[in-house]
Coordinates of C-alpha atoms and ligand atoms in Angstrom, one line a residue:
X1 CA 17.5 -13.4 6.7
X2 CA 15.5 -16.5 6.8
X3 CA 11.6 -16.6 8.4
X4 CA 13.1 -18.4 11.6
X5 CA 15.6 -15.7 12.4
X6 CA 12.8 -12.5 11.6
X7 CA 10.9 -10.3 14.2
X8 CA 7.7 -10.1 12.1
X9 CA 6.9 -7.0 13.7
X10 CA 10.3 -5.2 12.3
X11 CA 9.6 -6.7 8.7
X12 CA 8.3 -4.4 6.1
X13 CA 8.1 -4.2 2.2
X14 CA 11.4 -4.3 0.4
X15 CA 13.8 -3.7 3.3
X16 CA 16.9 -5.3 4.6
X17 CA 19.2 -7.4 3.4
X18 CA 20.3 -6.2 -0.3
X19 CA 17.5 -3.2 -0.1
X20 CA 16.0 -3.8 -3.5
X21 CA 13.6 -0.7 -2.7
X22 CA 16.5 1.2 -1.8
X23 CA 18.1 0.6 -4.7
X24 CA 15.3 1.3 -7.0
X25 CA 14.4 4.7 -5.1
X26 CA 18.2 5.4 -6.0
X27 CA 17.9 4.1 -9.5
X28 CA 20.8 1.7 -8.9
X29 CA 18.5 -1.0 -10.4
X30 CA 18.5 -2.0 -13.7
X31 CA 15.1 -3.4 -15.1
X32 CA 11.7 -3.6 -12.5
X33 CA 11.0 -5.0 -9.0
X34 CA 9.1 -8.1 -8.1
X35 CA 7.4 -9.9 -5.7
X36 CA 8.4 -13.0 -4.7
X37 CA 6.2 -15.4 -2.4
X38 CA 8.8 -17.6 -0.2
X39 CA 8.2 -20.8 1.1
X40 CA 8.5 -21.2 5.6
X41 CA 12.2 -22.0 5.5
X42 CA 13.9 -20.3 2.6
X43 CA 13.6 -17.3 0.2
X44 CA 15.0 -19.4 -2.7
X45 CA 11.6 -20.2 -4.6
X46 CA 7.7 -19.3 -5.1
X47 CA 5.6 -17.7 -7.9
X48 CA 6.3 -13.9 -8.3
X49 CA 4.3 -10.4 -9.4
X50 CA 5.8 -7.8 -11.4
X51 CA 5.6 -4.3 -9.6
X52 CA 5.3 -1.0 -11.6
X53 CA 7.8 0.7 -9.9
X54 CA 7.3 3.2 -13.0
X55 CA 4.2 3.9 -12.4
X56 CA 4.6 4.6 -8.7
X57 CA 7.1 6.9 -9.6
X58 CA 5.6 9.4 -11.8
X59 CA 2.5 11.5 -11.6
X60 CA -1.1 10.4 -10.9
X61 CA -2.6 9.3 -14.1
X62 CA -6.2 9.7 -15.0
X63 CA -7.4 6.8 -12.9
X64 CA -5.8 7.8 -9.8
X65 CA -7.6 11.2 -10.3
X66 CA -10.8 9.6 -10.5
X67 CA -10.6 8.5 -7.1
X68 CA -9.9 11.5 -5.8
X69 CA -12.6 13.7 -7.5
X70 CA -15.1 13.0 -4.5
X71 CA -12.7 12.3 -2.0
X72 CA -13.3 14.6 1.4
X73 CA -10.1 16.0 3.2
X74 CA -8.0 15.4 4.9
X75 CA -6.3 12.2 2.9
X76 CA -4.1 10.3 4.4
X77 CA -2.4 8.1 1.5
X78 CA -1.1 5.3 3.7
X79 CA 2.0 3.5 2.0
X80 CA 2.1 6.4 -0.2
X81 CA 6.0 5.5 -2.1
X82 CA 7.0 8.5 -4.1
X83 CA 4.2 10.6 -3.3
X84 CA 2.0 10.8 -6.9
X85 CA -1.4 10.5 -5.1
X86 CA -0.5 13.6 -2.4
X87 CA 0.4 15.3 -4.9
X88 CA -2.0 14.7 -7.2
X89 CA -4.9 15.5 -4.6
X90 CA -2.6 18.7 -3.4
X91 CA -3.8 20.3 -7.1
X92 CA -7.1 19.5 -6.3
X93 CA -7.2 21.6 -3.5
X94 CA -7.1 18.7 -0.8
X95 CA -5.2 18.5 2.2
X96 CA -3.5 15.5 1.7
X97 CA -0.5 13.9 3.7
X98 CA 1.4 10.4 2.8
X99 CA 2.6 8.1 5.5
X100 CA 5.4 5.8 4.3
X101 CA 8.1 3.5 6.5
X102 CA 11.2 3.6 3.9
X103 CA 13.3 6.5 4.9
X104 CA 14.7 6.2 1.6
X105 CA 11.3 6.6 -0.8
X106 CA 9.9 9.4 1.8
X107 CA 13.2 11.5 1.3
X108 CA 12.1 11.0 -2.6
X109 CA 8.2 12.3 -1.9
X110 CA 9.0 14.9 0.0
X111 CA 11.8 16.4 -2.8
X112 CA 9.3 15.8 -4.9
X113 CA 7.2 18.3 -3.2
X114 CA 4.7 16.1 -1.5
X115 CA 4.0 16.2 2.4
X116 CA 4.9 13.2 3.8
X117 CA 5.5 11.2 7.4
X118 CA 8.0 8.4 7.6
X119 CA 6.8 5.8 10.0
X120 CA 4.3 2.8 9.9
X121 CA 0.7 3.1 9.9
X122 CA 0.5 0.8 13.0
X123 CA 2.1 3.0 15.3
X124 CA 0.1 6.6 16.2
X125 CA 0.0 8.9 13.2
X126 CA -0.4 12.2 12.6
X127 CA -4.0 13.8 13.6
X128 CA -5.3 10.0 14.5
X129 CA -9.1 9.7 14.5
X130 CA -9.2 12.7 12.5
X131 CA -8.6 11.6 8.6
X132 CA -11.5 12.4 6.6
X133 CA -10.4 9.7 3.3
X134 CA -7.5 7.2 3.6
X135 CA -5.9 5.5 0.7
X136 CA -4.4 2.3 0.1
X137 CA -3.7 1.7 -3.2
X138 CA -1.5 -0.3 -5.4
X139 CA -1.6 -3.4 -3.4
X140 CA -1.2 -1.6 0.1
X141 CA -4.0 -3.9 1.3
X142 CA -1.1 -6.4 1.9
X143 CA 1.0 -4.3 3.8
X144 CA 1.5 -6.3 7.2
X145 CA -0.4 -9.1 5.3
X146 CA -3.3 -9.4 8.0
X147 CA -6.2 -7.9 5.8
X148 CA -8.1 -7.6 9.3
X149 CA -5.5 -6.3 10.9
X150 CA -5.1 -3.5 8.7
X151 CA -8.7 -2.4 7.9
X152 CA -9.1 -2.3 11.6
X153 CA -6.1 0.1 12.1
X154 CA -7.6 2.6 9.2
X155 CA -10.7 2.4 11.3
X156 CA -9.0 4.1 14.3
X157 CA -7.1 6.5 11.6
X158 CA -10.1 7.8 10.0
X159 CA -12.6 10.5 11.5
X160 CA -16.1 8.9 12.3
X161 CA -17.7 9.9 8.8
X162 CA -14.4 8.7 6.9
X163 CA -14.3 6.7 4.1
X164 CA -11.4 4.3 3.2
X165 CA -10.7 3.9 -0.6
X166 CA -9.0 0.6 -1.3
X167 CA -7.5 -1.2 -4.2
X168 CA -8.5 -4.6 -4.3
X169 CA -6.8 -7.0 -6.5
X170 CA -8.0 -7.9 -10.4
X171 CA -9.2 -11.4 -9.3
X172 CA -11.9 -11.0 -7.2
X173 CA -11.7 -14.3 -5.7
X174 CA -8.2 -14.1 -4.6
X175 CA -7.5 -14.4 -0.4
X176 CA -3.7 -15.2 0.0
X177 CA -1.6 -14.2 2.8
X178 CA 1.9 -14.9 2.4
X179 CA 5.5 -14.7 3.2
X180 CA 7.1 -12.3 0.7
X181 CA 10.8 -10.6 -0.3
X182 CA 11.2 -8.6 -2.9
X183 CA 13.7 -8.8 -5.9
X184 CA 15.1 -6.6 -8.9
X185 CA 16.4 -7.8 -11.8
X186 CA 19.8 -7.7 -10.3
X187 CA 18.9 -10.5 -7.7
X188 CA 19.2 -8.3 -5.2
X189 CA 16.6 -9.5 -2.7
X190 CA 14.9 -7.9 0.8
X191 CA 14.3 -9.4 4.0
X192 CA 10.9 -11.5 4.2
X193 CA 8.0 -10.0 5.0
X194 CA 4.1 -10.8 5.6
X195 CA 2.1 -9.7 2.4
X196 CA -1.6 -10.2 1.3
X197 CA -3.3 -10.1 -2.0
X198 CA -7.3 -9.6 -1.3
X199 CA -10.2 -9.1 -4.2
X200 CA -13.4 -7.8 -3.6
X201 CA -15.2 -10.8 -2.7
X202 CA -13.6 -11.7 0.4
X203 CA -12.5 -7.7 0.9
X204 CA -15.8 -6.7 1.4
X205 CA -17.0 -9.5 4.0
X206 CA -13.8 -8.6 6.4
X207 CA -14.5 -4.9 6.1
X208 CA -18.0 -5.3 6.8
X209 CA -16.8 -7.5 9.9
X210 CA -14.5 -4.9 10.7
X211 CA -17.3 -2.3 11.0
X212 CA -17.7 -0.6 7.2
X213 CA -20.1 -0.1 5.2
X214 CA -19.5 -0.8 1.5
X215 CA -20.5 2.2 -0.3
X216 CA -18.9 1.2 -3.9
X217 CA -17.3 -1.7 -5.9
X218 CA -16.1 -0.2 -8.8
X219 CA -13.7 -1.0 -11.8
X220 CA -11.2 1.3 -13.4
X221 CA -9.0 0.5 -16.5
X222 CA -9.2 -2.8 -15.1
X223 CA -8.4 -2.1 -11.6
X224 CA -10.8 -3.3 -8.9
X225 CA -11.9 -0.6 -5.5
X226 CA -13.8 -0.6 -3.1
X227 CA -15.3 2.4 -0.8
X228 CA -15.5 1.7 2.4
X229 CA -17.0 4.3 5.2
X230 CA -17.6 3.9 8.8
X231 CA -20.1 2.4 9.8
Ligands
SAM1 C1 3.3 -1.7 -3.0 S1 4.2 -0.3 -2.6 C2 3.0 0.9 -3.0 C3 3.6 2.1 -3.8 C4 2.9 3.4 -3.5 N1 1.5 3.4 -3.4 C5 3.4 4.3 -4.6 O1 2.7 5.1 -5.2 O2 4.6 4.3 -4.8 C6 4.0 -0.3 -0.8 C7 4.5 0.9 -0.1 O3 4.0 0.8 1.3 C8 5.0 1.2 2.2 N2 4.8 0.5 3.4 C9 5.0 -0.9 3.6 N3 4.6 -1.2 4.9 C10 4.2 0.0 5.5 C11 3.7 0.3 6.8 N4 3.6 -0.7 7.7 N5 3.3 1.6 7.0 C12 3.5 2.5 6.0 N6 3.9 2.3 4.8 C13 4.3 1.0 4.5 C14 6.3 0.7 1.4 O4 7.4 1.4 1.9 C15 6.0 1.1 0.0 O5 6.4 2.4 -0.3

């Protein structure tokens, strides 16, 4: 479907059209999924990003576990895919739920054994204004691709004293918003949908406009967070 034919709001990551994420929740895919940034009129060209489907996939590895050591429940793990991080904060004794829109990877979490919601974080969620550490990690910062947007949602999720723990991306000057589908190495290829790719630098000054305070900028095996609480 092109851009001029979309309802924004009904666009999410990886669905419609050939359902790459589907596919790869299925393991009908051979080989790994990407992100493709489209120009305004056509899906056909743009640089891409490799996604570690893999990784998503299996269990929590030693630096997801470091961001839950001083995490307080409840955790909300919003865009959670196949559930590693609820599970992984599950052993440590957390009550932890993921919220995920794909029917398809929550059927996956929840086999898995991880407690999970299907639906997107901008509608009402379970326990709203009561979350006390939400999650979004792996690039979920893009999801909706209005960074604002979003860290101003998790501010209505989260209990007054909560703290949101967010991956930012490696390059700390990088601020792109952008159209997006999703492809496998098949060429199957999702609908378009708005994405965002934030690092620290300009992360920090929109959550601090939207009413956090940074607690921590921090680097792990390369990847680059941020700990934001409410102001
Ligand atoms: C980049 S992947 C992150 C993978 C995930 N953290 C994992 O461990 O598998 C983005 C995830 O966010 C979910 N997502 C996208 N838009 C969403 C929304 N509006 N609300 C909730 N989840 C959403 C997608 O379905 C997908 O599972």
């Amino acid at each position: 479907m092109s851009l001029l034919q979309q309802n924004p709001a009904d666009a999410t990551f990886g669905r419609g059209a050939d359902e790459p994420y589907a596919r790869a929740i299925r393991h009908e895919a051979c080989g790994g999924l990407a992100l493709r940034e489209v120009g305004q009129v056509s899906a056909a060209a743009g640089p891409t990003l490799d996604l570690d489907f893999g990784k998503w996939a299996d269990d929590a590895d030693e630096v997801d576990r470091s961001l839950l050591r001083h995490a307080r429940g409840p955790l909300l793990d919003i865009g959670c895919g196949p559930g590693r991080m609820v599970r992984a904060a599950g052993r440590l004794g957390l009550v932890a739920l993921g919220l995920d829109v794909s029917p398809e990877v929550v059927e996956l979490a929840r086999r898995g054994g991880a407690a999970v919601a299907l639906g997107t974080v901008f509608d009402r969620v379970p326990a709203e204004g009561l979350w006390g550490t939400a999650l979004l990690v792996d690039g979920n910062v893009g999801i909706g691709g209005d960074v604002v947007a979003l860290l101003a949602r998790c501010r209505e999720i989260l209990a007054s004293s909560g703290v949101l723990v967010v991956e930012a991306h490696r390059d700390d000057d990088r601020d792109h918003s952008y159209s997006a589908t999703l492809v496998d190495a098949d060429g199957a290829q999702s609908d378009v949908f708005p994405w965002a790719e934030v690092g620290v630098t300009r992360l920090t000054e929109l959550a601090r406009a939207c009413g956090y305070t940074v607690e921590r900028v921090f680097t792990a095996s390369g990847r680059r967070f941020c700990r934001l609480a409410v102001a």
